[in-house]
């Protein structure tokens, strides 16, 4: 099975960047157009609220804009914090978005990993699982054309249907984003795919095991069901040394920005090597990156790899070069491995 490659962006921004927000967005859209042009399979965005150095509070609007700059790449959200959203309104937005993308939409849902976001709008984090499941059921029923009524403390729907329905029927491919085994099992029984990442591989194993058990016990015929995507920070360059040097510079810069301390190149380099050893960060030449992805496929059974190439202060030129290397150097190696050749 050949692994598909894509980008994942949490829209963290450099607080020292002099560009206004509209220009920052324009630069990100330009990168997505490049990813589309060079043939990457996916581009996912996150949802983040109430954070000064992030620009991801409106993923629906972002994907709508990206849909008009791209033509082939599949676009998605990882993930909507579902307990924060009114389900009928989000179901309508997603349906329209599916048409704007011309059927290229992927939709991820999560419980919300930052309690502050839920508390900020008056939601008790202890109720998030119940709200998630209720709202998921409402949305999928509406997409399937049902007239839905529900009267619960957190969710009130008074016998409504939505128009238009999604372009992809019965709805776009759905993802569950999270590393909790209970949630992963729940998602696997509903024909969803699983998105995991930013933890050590060994720490992701329980959720993958639970998801695969549920998927195998209750197979789904929904389009795109049952995939596993791994998200990792990635630094790629022509050589291992160049990639690690760039990664260490990024880490040093982020440390200085966050603490106001002086540069410590040795400490940054040691930290870079530790992250690589822990398999939470992939850095190296195209061969090294491809082999790390193939190792993750062997360990976790992934079919999609999403590279977060962004770090505050990384230049647009370097982002573009990493995007090209993923598409033109790493992807062919993965295809060769999938066809039985050597990576």
Short mmCIF file of C-alpha atoms in Angstrom, two decimals:
data_model
loop_
_atom_site.label_atom_id
_atom_site.label_comp_id
_atom_site.label_asym_id
_atom_site.label_seq_id
_atom_site.Cartn_x
_atom_site.Cartn_y
_atom_site.Cartn_z
CA UNK A 1 0.00 0.00 0.00
CA UNK A 2 1.45 3.35 -1.05
CA UNK A 3 1.38 6.10 1.55
CA UNK A 4 -0.23 9.38 0.51
CA UNK A 5 1.49 12.62 1.51
CA UNK A 6 0.04 15.90 2.64
CA UNK A 7 0.58 19.01 4.74
CA UNK A 8 -0.82 19.89 8.15
CA UNK A 9 -0.81 23.48 9.37
CA UNK A 10 -1.82 24.75 12.81
CA UNK A 11 -1.30 28.32 11.58
CA UNK A 12 1.18 29.32 14.23
CA UNK A 13 2.63 32.72 13.35
CA UNK A 14 5.84 34.54 14.14
CA UNK A 15 5.04 37.41 16.54
CA UNK A 16 7.97 39.35 15.07
CA UNK A 17 6.66 39.05 11.50
CA UNK A 18 5.88 42.60 10.31
CA UNK A 19 3.27 41.45 7.79
CA UNK A 20 -0.41 42.09 8.63
CA UNK A 21 -2.70 39.10 9.03
CA UNK A 22 -4.18 39.36 5.54
CA UNK A 23 -0.69 39.11 4.05
CA UNK A 24 0.16 36.15 6.30
CA UNK A 25 -2.94 34.37 5.02
CA UNK A 26 -2.03 35.20 1.42
CA UNK A 27 1.41 33.65 1.86
CA UNK A 28 -0.14 30.48 3.32
CA UNK A 29 -2.58 30.28 0.40
CA UNK A 30 0.30 30.63 -2.03
CA UNK A 31 1.96 27.62 -0.37
CA UNK A 32 -1.24 25.57 -0.75
CA UNK A 33 -1.36 26.47 -4.43
CA UNK A 34 2.20 25.17 -4.72
CA UNK A 35 1.30 21.95 -2.87
CA UNK A 36 -1.55 21.47 -5.34
CA UNK A 37 0.71 22.16 -8.31
CA UNK A 38 3.45 19.71 -7.30
CA UNK A 39 0.98 16.92 -6.56
CA UNK A 40 0.64 16.46 -2.80
CA UNK A 41 -2.53 14.58 -1.88
CA UNK A 42 -3.82 16.51 1.15
CA UNK A 43 -3.70 19.83 2.95
CA UNK A 44 -5.26 19.94 6.42
CA UNK A 45 -5.74 22.87 8.75
CA UNK A 46 -6.40 22.91 12.48
CA UNK A 47 -8.93 24.79 14.62
CA UNK A 48 -7.49 26.92 17.43
CA UNK A 49 -9.19 29.64 19.48
CA UNK A 50 -8.17 32.51 21.75
CA UNK A 51 -4.42 32.18 21.12
CA UNK A 52 -2.38 35.26 20.22
CA UNK A 53 0.18 33.47 18.06
CA UNK A 54 -2.24 31.29 16.07
CA UNK A 55 -4.47 32.18 13.13
CA UNK A 56 -6.83 29.20 12.91
CA UNK A 57 -10.14 30.18 14.54
CA UNK A 58 -12.19 29.78 11.33
CA UNK A 59 -11.21 26.62 9.45
CA UNK A 60 -14.35 26.64 7.29
CA UNK A 61 -13.48 30.08 5.94
CA UNK A 62 -9.89 28.99 5.39
CA UNK A 63 -10.84 25.90 3.40
CA UNK A 64 -13.32 27.95 1.36
CA UNK A 65 -10.51 30.32 0.40
CA UNK A 66 -8.10 27.46 -0.31
CA UNK A 67 -10.69 25.77 -2.52
CA UNK A 68 -10.50 28.69 -4.94
CA UNK A 69 -6.69 28.51 -5.21
CA UNK A 70 -6.43 24.75 -5.79
CA UNK A 71 -7.95 22.15 -8.08
CA UNK A 72 -6.70 18.67 -7.20
CA UNK A 73 -5.41 18.48 -3.62
CA UNK A 74 -7.93 17.28 -1.04
CA UNK A 75 -8.60 19.88 1.65
CA UNK A 76 -9.61 19.20 5.22
CA UNK A 77 -9.91 20.21 8.85
CA UNK A 78 -8.15 18.35 11.66
CA UNK A 79 -10.11 18.96 13.53
CA UNK A 80 -13.30 20.83 14.24
CA UNK A 81 -13.69 20.97 18.03
CA UNK A 82 -17.18 19.53 17.76
CA UNK A 83 -18.46 20.32 21.28
CA UNK A 84 -17.99 24.04 20.47
CA UNK A 85 -20.21 24.00 17.37
CA UNK A 86 -23.95 24.12 16.83
CA UNK A 87 -24.43 20.91 14.83
CA UNK A 88 -27.09 22.09 12.36
CA UNK A 89 -25.11 25.20 11.47
CA UNK A 90 -21.86 23.27 11.06
CA UNK A 91 -23.62 20.59 9.00
CA UNK A 92 -24.82 23.29 6.60
CA UNK A 93 -21.40 24.93 6.41
CA UNK A 94 -19.68 21.64 5.68
CA UNK A 95 -22.23 20.77 3.00
CA UNK A 96 -21.64 24.08 1.22
CA UNK A 97 -17.89 23.69 1.65
CA UNK A 98 -18.06 20.29 -0.02
CA UNK A 99 -19.55 21.95 -3.09
CA UNK A 100 -17.01 24.79 -3.05
CA UNK A 101 -14.17 22.26 -3.03
CA UNK A 102 -15.93 20.29 -5.79
CA UNK A 103 -15.96 17.17 -3.67
CA UNK A 104 -12.39 17.43 -2.37
CA UNK A 105 -13.34 17.93 1.29
CA UNK A 106 -12.19 15.83 4.25
CA UNK A 107 -13.76 16.55 7.66
CA UNK A 108 -12.17 15.81 11.01
CA UNK A 109 -13.74 16.07 14.44
CA UNK A 110 -12.11 16.20 17.85
CA UNK A 111 -13.17 16.46 21.46
CA UNK A 112 -10.98 19.51 22.05
CA UNK A 113 -7.58 19.14 23.68
CA UNK A 114 -7.55 22.61 25.30
CA UNK A 115 -10.13 22.94 28.12
CA UNK A 116 -9.65 26.73 27.99
CA UNK A 117 -11.36 26.86 24.60
CA UNK A 118 -14.46 25.09 25.88
CA UNK A 119 -14.56 27.01 29.14
CA UNK A 120 -14.18 30.28 27.24
CA UNK A 121 -17.65 29.85 25.76
CA UNK A 122 -19.27 28.32 28.82
CA UNK A 123 -18.92 24.61 28.05
CA UNK A 124 -17.98 22.25 30.86
CA UNK A 125 -15.06 20.14 29.55
CA UNK A 126 -16.41 17.14 31.46
CA UNK A 127 -19.44 17.16 29.11
CA UNK A 128 -17.46 17.23 25.89
CA UNK A 129 -17.75 13.52 25.08
CA UNK A 130 -21.55 13.52 25.42
CA UNK A 131 -21.81 16.70 23.35
CA UNK A 132 -19.47 15.26 20.73
CA UNK A 133 -21.50 12.09 20.26
CA UNK A 134 -24.85 13.92 20.20
CA UNK A 135 -23.66 16.45 17.66
CA UNK A 136 -21.96 13.88 15.50
CA UNK A 137 -25.23 11.91 15.33
CA UNK A 138 -27.19 15.05 14.43
CA UNK A 139 -24.79 16.07 11.68
CA UNK A 140 -24.55 12.70 9.97
CA UNK A 141 -28.34 12.32 10.06
CA UNK A 142 -28.81 15.77 8.51
CA UNK A 143 -26.28 14.99 5.79
CA UNK A 144 -28.13 11.78 5.02
CA UNK A 145 -31.29 13.80 4.36
CA UNK A 146 -33.18 13.13 7.58
CA UNK A 147 -35.44 15.59 9.36
CA UNK A 148 -33.91 15.79 12.81
CA UNK A 149 -35.33 16.71 16.19
CA UNK A 150 -33.43 16.54 19.47
CA UNK A 151 -33.98 18.19 22.83
CA UNK A 152 -31.04 17.71 25.16
CA UNK A 153 -29.49 20.14 27.67
CA UNK A 154 -26.62 20.93 25.31
CA UNK A 155 -28.25 20.33 21.93
CA UNK A 156 -31.69 21.46 20.75
CA UNK A 157 -32.83 20.73 17.17
CA UNK A 158 -36.48 21.30 16.25
CA UNK A 159 -37.38 19.05 13.31
CA UNK A 160 -35.19 20.51 10.59
CA UNK A 161 -33.55 19.32 7.40
CA UNK A 162 -30.68 21.01 5.57
CA UNK A 163 -30.21 22.09 1.97
CA UNK A 164 -28.12 21.52 -0.04
CA UNK A 165 -26.83 18.11 1.00
CA UNK A 166 -23.09 17.49 0.63
CA UNK A 167 -21.73 16.80 -2.82
CA UNK A 168 -20.01 13.61 -1.63
CA UNK A 169 -22.66 11.14 -0.60
CA UNK A 170 -23.74 10.49 2.01
CA UNK A 171 -21.12 12.94 3.33
CA UNK A 172 -17.40 13.73 3.00
CA UNK A 173 -14.88 11.29 4.47
CA UNK A 174 -14.81 11.77 8.24
CA UNK A 175 -11.85 11.63 10.61
CA UNK A 176 -11.49 11.38 14.36
CA UNK A 177 -8.49 13.30 15.64
CA UNK A 178 -7.10 12.09 18.94
CA UNK A 179 -4.93 9.52 20.65
CA UNK A 180 -7.43 8.27 23.24
CA UNK A 181 -8.06 4.53 22.67
CA UNK A 182 -11.71 4.82 23.73
CA UNK A 183 -12.36 7.56 21.19
CA UNK A 184 -10.40 5.69 18.53
CA UNK A 185 -12.51 2.57 19.05
CA UNK A 186 -15.72 4.61 18.86
CA UNK A 187 -14.54 6.16 15.59
CA UNK A 188 -13.62 2.79 14.14
CA UNK A 189 -17.15 1.48 14.66
CA UNK A 190 -18.59 4.38 12.66
CA UNK A 191 -16.60 4.19 9.48
CA UNK A 192 -14.36 7.12 10.34
CA UNK A 193 -10.63 7.40 9.76
CA UNK A 194 -8.13 8.10 12.54
CA UNK A 195 -5.63 10.98 12.71
CA UNK A 196 -2.88 10.71 15.31
CA UNK A 197 0.45 12.35 15.95
CA UNK A 198 2.84 14.57 17.87
CA UNK A 199 3.54 11.80 20.40
CA UNK A 200 6.07 9.00 20.50
CA UNK A 201 5.15 6.04 18.33
CA UNK A 202 4.91 3.76 21.35
CA UNK A 203 2.36 6.14 22.91
CA UNK A 204 0.21 6.01 19.77
CA UNK A 205 0.03 2.22 19.63
CA UNK A 206 -2.94 1.75 22.01
CA UNK A 207 -5.23 4.03 20.00
CA UNK A 208 -4.20 2.38 16.73
CA UNK A 209 -4.82 -1.07 18.18
CA UNK A 210 -8.27 -0.04 19.41
CA UNK A 211 -9.16 1.60 16.10
CA UNK A 212 -8.10 -1.38 14.01
CA UNK A 213 -10.02 -3.78 16.25
CA UNK A 214 -13.19 -1.72 15.83
CA UNK A 215 -12.64 -1.25 12.10
CA UNK A 216 -12.15 -4.98 11.57
CA UNK A 217 -15.13 -5.90 13.76
CA UNK A 218 -17.46 -3.50 11.95
CA UNK A 219 -16.28 -2.91 8.37
CA UNK A 220 -17.65 0.14 6.58
CA UNK A 221 -18.38 0.74 2.90
CA UNK A 222 -18.16 4.52 3.29
CA UNK A 223 -15.69 6.18 0.92
CA UNK A 224 -12.33 6.73 2.59
CA UNK A 225 -13.25 4.80 5.74
CA UNK A 226 -10.67 3.16 7.95
CA UNK A 227 -7.55 5.14 7.07
CA UNK A 228 -4.89 6.03 9.62
CA UNK A 229 -3.00 9.32 9.22
CA UNK A 230 0.13 10.23 11.13
CA UNK A 231 1.03 13.88 11.74
CA UNK A 232 4.64 14.80 12.44
CA UNK A 233 6.81 17.90 12.48
CA UNK A 234 9.13 17.64 9.48
CA UNK A 235 12.36 19.31 8.41
CA UNK A 236 13.62 18.16 5.03
CA UNK A 237 16.63 19.32 3.03
CA UNK A 238 19.07 18.00 0.46
CA UNK A 239 21.14 16.26 3.15
CA UNK A 240 20.65 15.01 6.69
CA UNK A 241 23.13 17.56 7.99
CA UNK A 242 21.38 20.48 6.31
CA UNK A 243 17.98 19.38 7.65
CA UNK A 244 19.23 18.94 11.23
CA UNK A 245 21.07 22.26 11.08
CA UNK A 246 17.87 24.00 9.98
CA UNK A 247 15.81 22.18 12.61
CA UNK A 248 18.25 23.19 15.37
CA UNK A 249 18.13 26.81 14.21
CA UNK A 250 14.32 26.70 14.32
CA UNK A 251 14.32 25.27 17.84
CA UNK A 252 16.86 27.81 19.03
CA UNK A 253 14.82 30.66 17.58
CA UNK A 254 11.59 29.37 19.13
CA UNK A 255 13.30 29.03 22.51
CA UNK A 256 14.61 32.60 22.34
CA UNK A 257 11.20 33.90 21.28
CA UNK A 258 9.47 32.04 24.10
CA UNK A 259 11.89 32.83 26.91
CA UNK A 260 13.82 35.92 25.85
CA UNK A 261 17.05 34.07 26.59
CA UNK A 262 20.28 34.07 24.61
CA UNK A 263 21.02 31.70 21.76
CA UNK A 264 22.30 28.25 22.77
CA UNK A 265 23.11 26.34 19.59
CA UNK A 266 24.47 23.27 21.39
CA UNK A 267 21.37 22.90 23.52
CA UNK A 268 19.15 23.32 20.44
CA UNK A 269 21.08 20.67 18.53
CA UNK A 270 20.85 18.23 21.44
CA UNK A 271 17.10 18.87 21.65
CA UNK A 272 16.76 18.27 17.91
CA UNK A 273 18.49 14.90 18.16
CA UNK A 274 16.30 13.92 21.11
CA UNK A 275 13.08 14.74 19.20
CA UNK A 276 14.29 12.70 16.23
CA UNK A 277 15.23 9.77 18.48
CA UNK A 278 11.78 9.90 20.11
CA UNK A 279 10.19 9.81 16.62
CA UNK A 280 8.11 12.91 17.31
CA UNK A 281 10.02 14.87 14.66
CA UNK A 282 11.23 13.69 11.25
CA UNK A 283 14.32 15.42 9.86
CA UNK A 284 16.73 14.60 7.10
CA UNK A 285 17.27 14.09 3.41
CA UNK A 286 14.48 12.73 1.17
CA UNK A 287 15.84 9.21 1.71
CA UNK A 288 15.86 9.62 5.49
CA UNK A 289 12.38 11.15 5.60
CA UNK A 290 10.95 8.46 3.30
CA UNK A 291 12.47 5.70 5.42
CA UNK A 292 11.07 7.24 8.62
CA UNK A 293 7.60 7.33 7.05
CA UNK A 294 7.90 3.73 5.89
CA UNK A 295 8.97 2.70 9.40
CA UNK A 296 5.86 4.41 10.78
CA UNK A 297 3.76 2.54 8.24
CA UNK A 298 5.23 -0.74 9.44
CA UNK A 299 4.65 0.14 13.10
CA UNK A 300 1.26 1.86 12.91
CA UNK A 301 -0.31 0.78 9.62
CA UNK A 302 -0.64 4.34 8.33
CA UNK A 303 -1.84 5.11 4.81
CA UNK A 304 -1.50 8.91 5.06
CA UNK A 305 1.42 10.99 6.34
CA UNK A 306 0.84 14.68 7.09
CA UNK A 307 3.92 16.86 7.41
CA UNK A 308 3.84 19.99 9.55
CA UNK A 309 6.69 21.93 7.96
CA UNK A 310 5.82 25.19 9.68
CA UNK A 311 7.63 26.72 12.63
CA UNK A 312 7.54 30.36 13.59
CA UNK A 313 10.00 32.25 11.45
CA UNK A 314 10.61 29.64 8.74
CA UNK A 315 11.03 31.53 5.48
CA UNK A 316 8.55 31.20 2.63
CA UNK A 317 11.38 30.06 0.35
CA UNK A 318 12.26 27.22 2.70
CA UNK A 319 8.61 26.20 3.09
CA UNK A 320 8.31 26.06 -0.67
CA UNK A 321 11.47 24.01 -1.01
CA UNK A 322 10.33 21.50 1.62
CA UNK A 323 6.96 21.19 -0.12
CA UNK A 324 8.69 20.47 -3.43
CA UNK A 325 11.02 17.92 -1.86
CA UNK A 326 8.10 16.07 -0.29
CA UNK A 327 6.28 15.86 -3.61
CA UNK A 328 9.16 15.28 -6.01
CA UNK A 329 11.64 13.32 -3.90
CA UNK A 330 9.86 11.65 -0.97
CA UNK A 331 6.61 10.67 -2.71
CA UNK A 332 8.37 8.74 -5.52
CA UNK A 333 10.35 6.80 -2.93
CA UNK A 334 7.13 5.89 -1.12
CA UNK A 335 5.49 4.83 -4.38
CA UNK A 336 8.49 2.65 -5.22
CA UNK A 337 8.27 0.99 -1.81
CA UNK A 338 4.53 0.49 -2.25
CA UNK A 339 5.16 -1.16 -5.61
CA UNK A 340 7.70 -3.50 -4.06
CA UNK A 341 10.82 -1.51 -4.89
CA UNK A 342 13.38 0.07 -2.62
CA UNK A 343 12.78 3.32 -0.76
#
